[in-house]
Short mmCIF file of C-alpha atoms in Angstrom, two decimals:
data_model
loop_
_atom_site.label_atom_id
_atom_site.label_comp_id
_atom_site.label_asym_id
_atom_site.label_seq_id
_atom_site.Cartn_x
_atom_site.Cartn_y
_atom_site.Cartn_z
CA MET A 20 -14.89 63.36 35.37
CA TRP A 21 -15.23 61.06 38.69
CA THR A 22 -17.62 61.77 41.28
CA THR A 23 -15.87 60.41 44.81
CA ARG A 24 -17.81 59.70 48.52
CA PRO A 25 -16.89 58.34 51.52
CA GLU A 26 -16.83 54.24 51.42
CA THR A 27 -19.77 52.68 52.62
CA ALA A 28 -20.60 49.02 53.62
CA ALA A 29 -22.33 48.21 50.95
CA ASP A 30 -19.26 49.28 48.85
CA ALA A 31 -16.60 46.30 50.78
CA GLY A 32 -16.95 44.05 47.82
CA ALA A 33 -16.81 46.54 44.43
CA VAL A 34 -13.51 47.71 46.86
CA ARG A 35 -12.13 44.36 47.37
CA ARG A 36 -12.66 44.21 43.10
CA VAL A 37 -10.54 47.37 42.48
CA VAL A 38 -7.95 46.40 45.29
CA GLU A 39 -7.47 43.02 44.05
CA ALA A 40 -7.17 43.94 40.17
CA ALA A 41 -4.43 46.50 41.15
CA PHE A 42 -2.26 44.80 43.06
CA PRO A 43 -0.51 41.81 41.66
CA THR A 44 -1.58 39.56 44.55
CA ALA A 45 -4.32 39.75 47.04
CA GLU A 46 -2.43 40.71 49.98
CA GLU A 47 -3.45 44.28 49.82
CA ALA A 48 -7.28 43.17 50.10
CA VAL A 49 -6.58 41.44 52.62
CA LEU A 50 -4.89 43.95 54.26
CA VAL A 51 -7.89 46.63 53.94
CA ASP A 52 -10.26 43.56 55.14
CA ALA A 53 -8.31 43.42 58.20
CA LEU A 54 -7.66 47.43 58.63
CA ARG A 55 -11.66 47.63 58.66
CA ARG A 56 -11.72 45.45 61.71
CA ASP A 57 -8.96 47.28 63.58
CA ALA A 58 -9.08 50.21 65.95
CA ALA A 59 -6.81 52.50 63.30
CA TRP A 60 -10.04 52.43 61.14
CA VAL A 61 -11.37 55.88 60.53
CA PRO A 62 -14.66 56.39 59.48
CA GLY A 63 -14.99 58.78 57.16
CA LEU A 64 -11.32 58.45 56.03
CA SER A 65 -11.61 55.60 53.27
CA ALA A 66 -12.72 57.09 49.25
CA VAL A 67 -14.36 55.70 46.45
CA ALA A 68 -13.85 57.38 42.65
CA GLU A 69 -16.81 56.05 40.75
CA THR A 70 -17.61 56.34 37.18
CA PRO A 71 -20.42 58.73 35.67
CA ASP A 72 -22.05 55.46 35.56
CA GLY A 73 -21.66 54.56 39.30
CA ARG A 74 -19.07 52.21 38.85
CA VAL A 75 -16.34 51.86 41.51
CA ALA A 76 -13.29 52.39 39.95
CA GLY A 77 -10.78 53.69 42.42
CA TYR A 78 -9.93 53.66 46.36
CA ALA A 79 -8.11 55.30 48.72
CA LEU A 80 -7.50 54.89 52.83
CA LEU A 81 -6.34 55.98 55.36
CA THR A 82 -6.06 54.55 58.78
CA ARG A 83 -4.22 55.58 62.27
CA CYS A 84 -0.74 54.75 63.00
CA ARG A 85 1.83 56.52 65.05
CA VAL A 86 5.02 58.58 64.66
CA GLY A 87 7.14 58.91 67.20
CA GLY A 88 4.63 57.85 69.75
CA SER A 89 1.91 60.72 68.31
CA GLY A 90 -0.95 59.60 66.20
CA ALA A 91 -0.80 59.91 62.70
CA LEU A 92 -2.80 58.54 59.41
CA ALA A 93 -0.90 56.20 56.80
CA LEU A 94 -2.74 56.35 53.48
CA ALA A 95 -2.43 52.73 52.13
CA PRO A 96 -3.46 51.09 49.62
CA VAL A 97 -5.04 53.74 46.79
CA ALA A 98 -6.09 51.43 44.51
CA VAL A 99 -7.43 51.61 40.71
CA LEU A 100 -8.93 49.24 38.54
CA PRO A 101 -6.51 48.62 35.42
CA GLU A 102 -8.70 50.28 32.71
CA TYR A 103 -9.18 53.33 34.73
CA GLN A 104 -5.50 53.88 35.79
CA ARG A 105 -3.63 57.38 34.91
CA ARG A 106 -7.00 58.71 34.14
CA GLY A 107 -7.61 60.48 37.44
CA ALA A 108 -9.74 57.97 39.48
CA GLY A 109 -6.93 57.49 42.11
CA GLY A 110 -6.03 61.22 42.36
CA ALA A 111 -9.83 61.60 43.25
CA ALA A 112 -10.14 59.18 45.57
CA THR A 113 -6.86 60.17 47.40
CA ARG A 114 -7.84 64.20 47.50
CA ALA A 115 -10.83 63.02 48.78
CA VAL A 116 -9.33 61.30 51.69
CA LEU A 117 -6.89 64.23 52.05
CA ASP A 118 -9.82 66.54 51.98
CA ALA A 119 -11.55 64.68 55.07
CA ALA A 120 -8.10 64.42 56.91
CA ALA A 121 -7.87 67.99 56.49
CA ALA A 122 -11.12 68.98 57.71
CA ARG A 123 -10.64 67.02 61.15
CA ALA A 124 -6.78 67.57 61.57
CA GLY A 125 -7.46 70.23 64.36
CA GLU A 126 -9.18 67.47 66.09
CA ARG A 127 -5.47 65.82 66.71
CA ALA A 128 -2.48 68.87 66.67
CA GLY A 129 0.82 67.33 64.58
CA GLU A 130 -1.04 64.90 62.97
CA ARG A 131 0.43 63.69 59.71
CA LEU A 132 0.19 61.43 56.78
CA VAL A 133 2.98 58.97 55.63
CA VAL A 134 2.83 56.93 52.30
CA LEU A 135 4.89 54.47 51.13
CA GLY A 136 4.91 54.99 47.25
CA HIS A 137 5.72 56.06 44.07
CA PRO A 138 7.93 59.67 44.85
CA GLU A 139 6.53 60.83 41.33
CA TYR A 140 2.86 60.43 42.27
CA TYR A 141 2.54 62.12 45.61
CA PRO A 142 4.16 65.19 45.52
CA ARG A 143 1.45 66.58 43.61
CA PHE A 144 -0.87 66.31 46.93
CA GLY A 145 1.75 68.18 48.52
CA PHE A 146 3.86 64.99 49.92
CA VAL A 147 7.83 65.67 50.65
CA ARG A 148 10.23 63.24 51.53
CA ALA A 149 9.30 61.60 55.27
CA SER A 150 13.23 62.21 56.23
CA ALA A 151 13.22 65.95 55.73
CA LEU A 152 10.57 65.63 58.55
CA GLY A 153 12.67 63.24 60.70
CA VAL A 154 10.00 60.32 60.25
CA SER A 155 11.49 57.04 59.46
CA ALA A 156 10.41 53.55 58.60
CA PRO A 157 10.21 50.48 60.48
CA PHE A 158 11.75 48.51 57.62
CA GLU A 159 14.67 49.56 54.90
CA VAL A 160 12.94 51.71 52.16
CA PRO A 161 14.80 54.29 49.68
CA ASP A 162 14.85 57.18 51.22
CA GLU A 163 12.65 59.05 48.12
CA ALA A 164 9.97 56.28 48.69
CA LEU A 165 8.75 57.04 52.18
CA MET A 166 6.68 60.50 52.00
CA ALA A 167 4.95 62.37 54.18
CA LEU A 168 2.65 65.44 54.46
CA VAL A 169 1.39 67.47 57.61
CA LEU A 170 -1.93 68.53 57.93
CA ASP A 171 -2.31 71.11 60.14
CA GLY A 172 0.45 73.68 58.98
CA PRO A 173 2.76 75.12 61.72
CA GLY A 174 3.09 74.03 65.29
CA PRO A 175 4.95 70.58 66.58
CA VAL A 176 4.85 67.64 64.37
CA PRO A 177 5.97 64.12 65.48
CA SER A 178 9.17 63.07 64.08
CA GLY A 179 10.67 59.38 64.55
CA THR A 180 9.77 55.96 63.58
CA ILE A 181 6.03 54.92 62.32
CA ALA A 182 4.26 52.44 63.56
CA TYR A 183 1.60 50.68 61.83
CA PRO A 184 -1.28 49.32 62.96
CA PRO A 185 -0.80 45.16 63.48
CA PRO A 186 -2.57 44.34 60.36
CA PHE A 187 0.30 45.65 58.07
CA GLY A 188 2.33 43.14 59.79
CA VAL A 189 5.18 45.46 60.43
#
């Protein structure tokens, strides 16, 4: 049902509307705008999910962060218009950015993704508790809510505390 594609500059307004509608405040939309202007932005690692008529209904974003001083990616935010929540738009956008990241993972040995989110949702994409991989947050968070996914299979992966880019404010 969902068509996904990389976000383009022309999508900025629609993405902002999706993110603002999906969260109780505009903070996440402000974060997305700030990340677009930051060195953490990775072209091709933000995706939209469109309805059959071409309306942007879902969004997922990966940006650079660090884990224990090594390169990593942060998945945040994932947002869906309320009328399309629990219908696969967020999952489609998430899968699209994960696939795009996996396709480029060979460029960065040990690259992993981290997400602060619902422990019932992200395991379907292969995420596990980050603590099992030696990854921690720079703030207090329930262990089950900080999750990680190793993209490049066997080999050394970084461990340590996540350093988010400045727009995250942590």
